[in-house]
CSV table of C-alpha atoms and ligand atoms in Angstrom, one decimal:
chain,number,residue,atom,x,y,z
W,1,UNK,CA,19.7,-5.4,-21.9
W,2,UNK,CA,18.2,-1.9,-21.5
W,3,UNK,CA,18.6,-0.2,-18.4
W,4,UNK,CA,15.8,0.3,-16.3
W,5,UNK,CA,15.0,3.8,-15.0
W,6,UNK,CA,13.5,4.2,-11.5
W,7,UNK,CA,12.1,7.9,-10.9
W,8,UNK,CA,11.0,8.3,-7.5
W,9,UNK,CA,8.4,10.6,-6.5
W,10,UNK,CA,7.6,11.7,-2.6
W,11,UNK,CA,5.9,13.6,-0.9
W,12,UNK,CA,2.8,14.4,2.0
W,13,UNK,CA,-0.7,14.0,0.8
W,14,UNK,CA,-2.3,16.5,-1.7
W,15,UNK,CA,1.6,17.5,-2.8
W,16,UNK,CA,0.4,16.8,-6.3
W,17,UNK,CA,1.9,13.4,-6.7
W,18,UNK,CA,-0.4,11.2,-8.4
W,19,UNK,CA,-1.6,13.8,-11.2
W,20,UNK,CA,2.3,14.6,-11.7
W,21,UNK,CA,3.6,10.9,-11.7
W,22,UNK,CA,1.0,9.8,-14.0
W,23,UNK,CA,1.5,12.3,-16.4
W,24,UNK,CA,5.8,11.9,-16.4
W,25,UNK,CA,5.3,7.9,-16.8
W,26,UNK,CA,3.2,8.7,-20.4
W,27,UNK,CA,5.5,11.4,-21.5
W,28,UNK,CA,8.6,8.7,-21.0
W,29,UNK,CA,7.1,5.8,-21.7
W,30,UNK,CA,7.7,4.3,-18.0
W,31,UNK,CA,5.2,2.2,-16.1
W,32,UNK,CA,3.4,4.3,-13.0
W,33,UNK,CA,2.7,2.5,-9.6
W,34,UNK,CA,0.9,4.0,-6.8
W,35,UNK,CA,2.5,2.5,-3.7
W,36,UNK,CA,-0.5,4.2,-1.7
W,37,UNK,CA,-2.8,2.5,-3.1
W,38,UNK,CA,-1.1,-0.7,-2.1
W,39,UNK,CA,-1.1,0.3,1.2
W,40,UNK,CA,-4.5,1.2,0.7
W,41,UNK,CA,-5.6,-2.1,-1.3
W,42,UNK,CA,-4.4,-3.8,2.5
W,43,UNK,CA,-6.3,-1.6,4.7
W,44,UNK,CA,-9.5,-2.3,2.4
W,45,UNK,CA,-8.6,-6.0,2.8
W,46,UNK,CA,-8.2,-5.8,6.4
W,47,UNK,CA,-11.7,-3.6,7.3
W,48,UNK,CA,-13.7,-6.0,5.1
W,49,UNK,CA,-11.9,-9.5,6.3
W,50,UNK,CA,-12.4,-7.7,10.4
W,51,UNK,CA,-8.6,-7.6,11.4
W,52,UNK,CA,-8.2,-4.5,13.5
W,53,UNK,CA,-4.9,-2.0,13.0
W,54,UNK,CA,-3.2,-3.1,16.2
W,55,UNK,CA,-3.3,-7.3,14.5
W,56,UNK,CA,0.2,-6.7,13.5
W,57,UNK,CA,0.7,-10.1,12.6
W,58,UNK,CA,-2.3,-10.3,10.9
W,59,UNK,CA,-2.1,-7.8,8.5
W,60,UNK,CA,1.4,-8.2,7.7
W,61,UNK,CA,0.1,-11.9,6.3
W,62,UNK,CA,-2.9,-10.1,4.6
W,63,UNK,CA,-0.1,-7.8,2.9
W,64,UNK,CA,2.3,-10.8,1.6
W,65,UNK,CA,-1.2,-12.8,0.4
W,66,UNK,CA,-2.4,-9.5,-1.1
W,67,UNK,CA,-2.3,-9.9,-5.1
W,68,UNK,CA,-1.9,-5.9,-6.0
W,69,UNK,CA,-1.7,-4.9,-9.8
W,70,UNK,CA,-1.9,-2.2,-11.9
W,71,UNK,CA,-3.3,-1.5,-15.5
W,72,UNK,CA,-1.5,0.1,-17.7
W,73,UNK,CA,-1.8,3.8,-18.3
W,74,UNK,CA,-2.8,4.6,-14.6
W,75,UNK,CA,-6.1,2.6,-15.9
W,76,UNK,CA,-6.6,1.1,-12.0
W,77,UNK,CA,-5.6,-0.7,-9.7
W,78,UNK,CA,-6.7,-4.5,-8.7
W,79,UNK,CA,-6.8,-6.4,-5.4
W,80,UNK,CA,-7.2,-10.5,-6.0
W,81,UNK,CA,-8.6,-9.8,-8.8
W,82,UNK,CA,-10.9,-7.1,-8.2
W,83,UNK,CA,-11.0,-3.7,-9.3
W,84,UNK,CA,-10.5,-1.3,-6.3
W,85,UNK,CA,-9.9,2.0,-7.9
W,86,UNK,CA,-12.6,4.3,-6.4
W,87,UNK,CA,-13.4,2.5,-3.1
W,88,UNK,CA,-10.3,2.8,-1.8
W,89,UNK,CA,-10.5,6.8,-2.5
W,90,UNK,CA,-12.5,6.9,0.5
W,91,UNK,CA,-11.6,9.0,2.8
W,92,UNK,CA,-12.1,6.6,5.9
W,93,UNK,CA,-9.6,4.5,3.1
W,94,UNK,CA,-7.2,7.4,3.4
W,95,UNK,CA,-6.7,7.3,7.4
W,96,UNK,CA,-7.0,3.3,7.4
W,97,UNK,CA,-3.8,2.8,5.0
W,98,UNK,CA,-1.9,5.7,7.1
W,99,UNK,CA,-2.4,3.0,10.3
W,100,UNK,CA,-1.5,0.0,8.2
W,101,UNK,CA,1.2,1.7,7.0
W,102,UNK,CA,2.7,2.4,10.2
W,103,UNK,CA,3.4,-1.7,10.6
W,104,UNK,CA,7.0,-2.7,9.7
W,105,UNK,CA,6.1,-6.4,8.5
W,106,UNK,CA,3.3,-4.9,6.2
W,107,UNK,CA,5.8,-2.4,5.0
W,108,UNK,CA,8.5,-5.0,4.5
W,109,UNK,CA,6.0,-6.8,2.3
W,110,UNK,CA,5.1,-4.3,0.2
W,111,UNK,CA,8.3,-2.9,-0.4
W,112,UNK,CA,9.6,-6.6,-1.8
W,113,UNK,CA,6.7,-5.8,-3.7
W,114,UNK,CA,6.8,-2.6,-5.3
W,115,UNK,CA,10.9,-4.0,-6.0
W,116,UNK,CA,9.5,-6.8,-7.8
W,117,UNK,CA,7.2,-4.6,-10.0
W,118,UNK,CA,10.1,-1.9,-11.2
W,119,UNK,CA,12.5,-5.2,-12.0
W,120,UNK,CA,11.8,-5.7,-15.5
W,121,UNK,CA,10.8,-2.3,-16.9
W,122,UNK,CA,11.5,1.5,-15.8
W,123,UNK,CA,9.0,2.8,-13.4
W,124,UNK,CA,7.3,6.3,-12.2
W,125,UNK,CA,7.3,5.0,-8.4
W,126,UNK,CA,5.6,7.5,-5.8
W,127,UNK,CA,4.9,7.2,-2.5
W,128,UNK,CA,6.5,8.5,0.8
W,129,UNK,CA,9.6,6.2,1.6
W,130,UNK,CA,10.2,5.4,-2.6
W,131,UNK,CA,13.8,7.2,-2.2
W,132,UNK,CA,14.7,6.8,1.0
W,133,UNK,CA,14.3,3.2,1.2
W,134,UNK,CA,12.7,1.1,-1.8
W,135,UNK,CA,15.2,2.8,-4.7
W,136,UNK,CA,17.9,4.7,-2.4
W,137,UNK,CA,19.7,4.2,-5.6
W,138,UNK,CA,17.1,5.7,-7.6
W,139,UNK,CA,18.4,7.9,-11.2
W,140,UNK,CA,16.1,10.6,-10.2
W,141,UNK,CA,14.8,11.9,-7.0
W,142,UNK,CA,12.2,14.6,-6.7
W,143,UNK,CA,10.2,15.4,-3.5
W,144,UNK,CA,7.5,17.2,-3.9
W,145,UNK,CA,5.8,19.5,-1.5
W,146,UNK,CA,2.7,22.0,-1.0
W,147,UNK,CA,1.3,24.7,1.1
W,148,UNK,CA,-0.7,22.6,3.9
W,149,UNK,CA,-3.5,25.0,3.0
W,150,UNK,CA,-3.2,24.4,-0.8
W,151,UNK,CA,-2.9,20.7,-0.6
W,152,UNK,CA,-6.4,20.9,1.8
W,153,UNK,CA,-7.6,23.0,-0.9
W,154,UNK,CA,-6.8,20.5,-3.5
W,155,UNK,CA,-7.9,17.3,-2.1
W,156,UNK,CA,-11.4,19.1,-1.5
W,157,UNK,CA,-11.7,19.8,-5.0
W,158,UNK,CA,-10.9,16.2,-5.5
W,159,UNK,CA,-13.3,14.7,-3.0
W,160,UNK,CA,-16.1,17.1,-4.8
W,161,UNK,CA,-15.6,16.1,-8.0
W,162,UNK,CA,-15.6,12.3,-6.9
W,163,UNK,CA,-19.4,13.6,-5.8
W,164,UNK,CA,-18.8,13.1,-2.1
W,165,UNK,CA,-19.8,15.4,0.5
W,166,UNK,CA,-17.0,17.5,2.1
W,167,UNK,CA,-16.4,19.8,4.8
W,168,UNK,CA,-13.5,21.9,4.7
W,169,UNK,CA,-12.5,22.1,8.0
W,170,UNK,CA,-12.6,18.6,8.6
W,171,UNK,CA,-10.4,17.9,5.4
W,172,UNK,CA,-8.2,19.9,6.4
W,173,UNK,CA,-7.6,18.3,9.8
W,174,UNK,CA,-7.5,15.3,8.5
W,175,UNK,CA,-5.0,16.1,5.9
W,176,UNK,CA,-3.0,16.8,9.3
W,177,UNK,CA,-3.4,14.3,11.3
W,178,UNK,CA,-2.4,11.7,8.6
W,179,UNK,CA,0.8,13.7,7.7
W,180,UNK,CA,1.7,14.1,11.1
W,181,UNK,CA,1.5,10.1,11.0
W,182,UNK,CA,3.3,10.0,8.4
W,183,UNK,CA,6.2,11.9,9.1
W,184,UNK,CA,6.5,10.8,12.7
W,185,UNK,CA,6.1,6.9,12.8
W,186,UNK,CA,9.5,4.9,13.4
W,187,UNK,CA,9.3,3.0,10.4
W,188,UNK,CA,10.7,4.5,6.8
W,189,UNK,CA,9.0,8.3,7.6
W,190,UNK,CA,8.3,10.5,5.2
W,191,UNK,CA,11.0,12.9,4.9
W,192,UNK,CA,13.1,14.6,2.0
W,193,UNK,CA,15.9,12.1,0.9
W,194,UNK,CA,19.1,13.6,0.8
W,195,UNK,CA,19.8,13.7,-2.6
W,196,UNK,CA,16.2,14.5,-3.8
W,197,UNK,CA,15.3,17.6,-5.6
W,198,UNK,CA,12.7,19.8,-4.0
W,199,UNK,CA,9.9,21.4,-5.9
W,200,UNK,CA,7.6,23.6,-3.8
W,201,UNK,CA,3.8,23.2,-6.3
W,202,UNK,CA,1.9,26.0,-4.6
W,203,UNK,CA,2.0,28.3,-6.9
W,204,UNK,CA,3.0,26.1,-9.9
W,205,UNK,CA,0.6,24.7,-13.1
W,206,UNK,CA,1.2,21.1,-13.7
W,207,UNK,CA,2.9,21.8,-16.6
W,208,UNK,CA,5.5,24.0,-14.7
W,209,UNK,CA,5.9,20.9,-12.4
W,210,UNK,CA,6.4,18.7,-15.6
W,211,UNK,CA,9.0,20.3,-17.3
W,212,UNK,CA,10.6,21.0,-14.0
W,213,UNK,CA,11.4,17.2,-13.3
W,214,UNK,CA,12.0,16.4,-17.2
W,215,UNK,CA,14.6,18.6,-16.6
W,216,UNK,CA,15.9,16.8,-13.5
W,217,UNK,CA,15.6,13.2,-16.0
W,218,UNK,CA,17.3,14.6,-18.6
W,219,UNK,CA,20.2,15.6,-16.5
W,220,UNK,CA,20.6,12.7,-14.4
W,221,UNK,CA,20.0,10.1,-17.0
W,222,UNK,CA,20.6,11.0,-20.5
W,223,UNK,CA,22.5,14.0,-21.1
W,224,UNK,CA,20.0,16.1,-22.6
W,225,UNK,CA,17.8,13.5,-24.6
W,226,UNK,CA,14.3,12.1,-24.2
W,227,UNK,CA,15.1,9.1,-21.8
W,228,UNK,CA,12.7,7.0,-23.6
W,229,UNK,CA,15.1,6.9,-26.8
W,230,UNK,CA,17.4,5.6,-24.9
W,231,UNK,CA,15.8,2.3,-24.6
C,1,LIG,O1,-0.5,8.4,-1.3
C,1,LIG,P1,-1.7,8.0,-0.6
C,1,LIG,O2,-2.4,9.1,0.1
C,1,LIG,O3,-2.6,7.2,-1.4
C,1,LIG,O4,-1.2,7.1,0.6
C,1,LIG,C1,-2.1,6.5,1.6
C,1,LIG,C2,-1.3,6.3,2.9
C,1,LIG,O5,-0.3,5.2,2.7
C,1,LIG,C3,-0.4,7.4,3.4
C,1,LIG,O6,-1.1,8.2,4.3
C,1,LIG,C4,0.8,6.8,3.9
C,1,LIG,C5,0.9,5.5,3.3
C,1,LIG,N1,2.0,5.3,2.4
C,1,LIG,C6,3.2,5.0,2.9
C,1,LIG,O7,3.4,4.9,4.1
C,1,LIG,N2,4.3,4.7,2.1
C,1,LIG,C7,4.1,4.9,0.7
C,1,LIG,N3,5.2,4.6,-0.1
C,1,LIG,C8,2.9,5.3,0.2
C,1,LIG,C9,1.8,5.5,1.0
């Protein structure tokens, strides 16, 4: 059988994960999954169904019962069924899956998850915790990273072009707050895995983040080929 290739991708909001992961798992040929908007797809399930952040129990039965899929090509993601892709871009979406993310029995579930999705083909995983604790073993590593200022900057663009109405300063606080979440609750925090690869995007062009993690996949996993060929 072919071996399956996990590249894990992690980082704090605005980093320039989605837009980078996307773009790696077309050039290789690799399926992308979004574990945030997993987390999200639960804390969409929980506002509508009523269940409050501190139900632990609660949501962490929403998150095993929570059918989550992905079309191909970054094409969306579905929730039972349903095609969630923009509502969960909310902002109010953002802070509600930080919370929900801070349970360890949602967590638990939606790791066995995202485990089950890279088990029969080679995944472009991203997240916060994808190579510290779902693939520790993970061919590639990369942790990506931005200018707190820049990644404000970038998820305002964002939340203009989505047509929503934005104010800087409070973007930019809550680009904080949710980081500071991130990074500090007990459970799987975000934070650099040891053997990751740290690109700084500030002042980089998407293409100049591109190449610089093929790089890091051709070394790691094929000696200097397109990994795909190796298939
Ligand atoms: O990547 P994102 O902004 O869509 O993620 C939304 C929230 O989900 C984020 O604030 C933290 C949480 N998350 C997580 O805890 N672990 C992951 N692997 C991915 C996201």
């Amino acid at each position: 059988m072919a071996k399956r290739i996990v590249v894990a991708i992690d980082g704090p909001a605005g980093a320039g994960k989605s837009t980078i992961a996307q773009r790696l798992a077309a050039r290789l040929g690799f399926t992308y999954i979004d574990t945030g908007a997993m987390y999200r797809a639960v804390a969409l399930w929980a506002m509508r169904a009523g269940i409050e952040f501190t139900e632990m129990h609660r949501l962490e039965q929403l998150a095993a019962a929570a059918q989550i899929s992905f079309r191909p090509g970054g094409g969306g993601v579905l929730l039972n069924g349903e095609d969630i892709t923009e509502v969960i871009r909310d902002p109010r979406m953002s802070e509600a899956a930080s919370k929900v993310s801070t349970v360890p029995g949602v967590r638990r579930e939606l790791v066995e998850k995202q485990r089950a999705m890279a088990s029969a083909t080679s995944v472009v995983m991203e997240g916060r915790d994808i190579g510290t604790v779902v693939f520790p073993n993970a061919d590639v590593k990369v942790f990506l990273d931005a200018d707190s200022k820049i990644r404000a900057e970038r998820r305002i663009c964002d939340l203009k072009l989505r047509g929503g109405s934005v104010d800087a300063a409070t973007v930019a606080r809550e680009i904080e707050d949710r980081d500071q979440r991130d990074r500090g609750r007990s459970t799987a925090p975000l934070m650099q895995a040891p053997d990751a690869v740290y690109i700084d995007t500030s002042g980089l062009t998407l293409e100049q983040v591109e190449e610089e993690i093929l790089k890091v996949v051709r070394q790691r996993i094929s000696n200097g080929k397109e990994p795909h060929t190796l298939e």
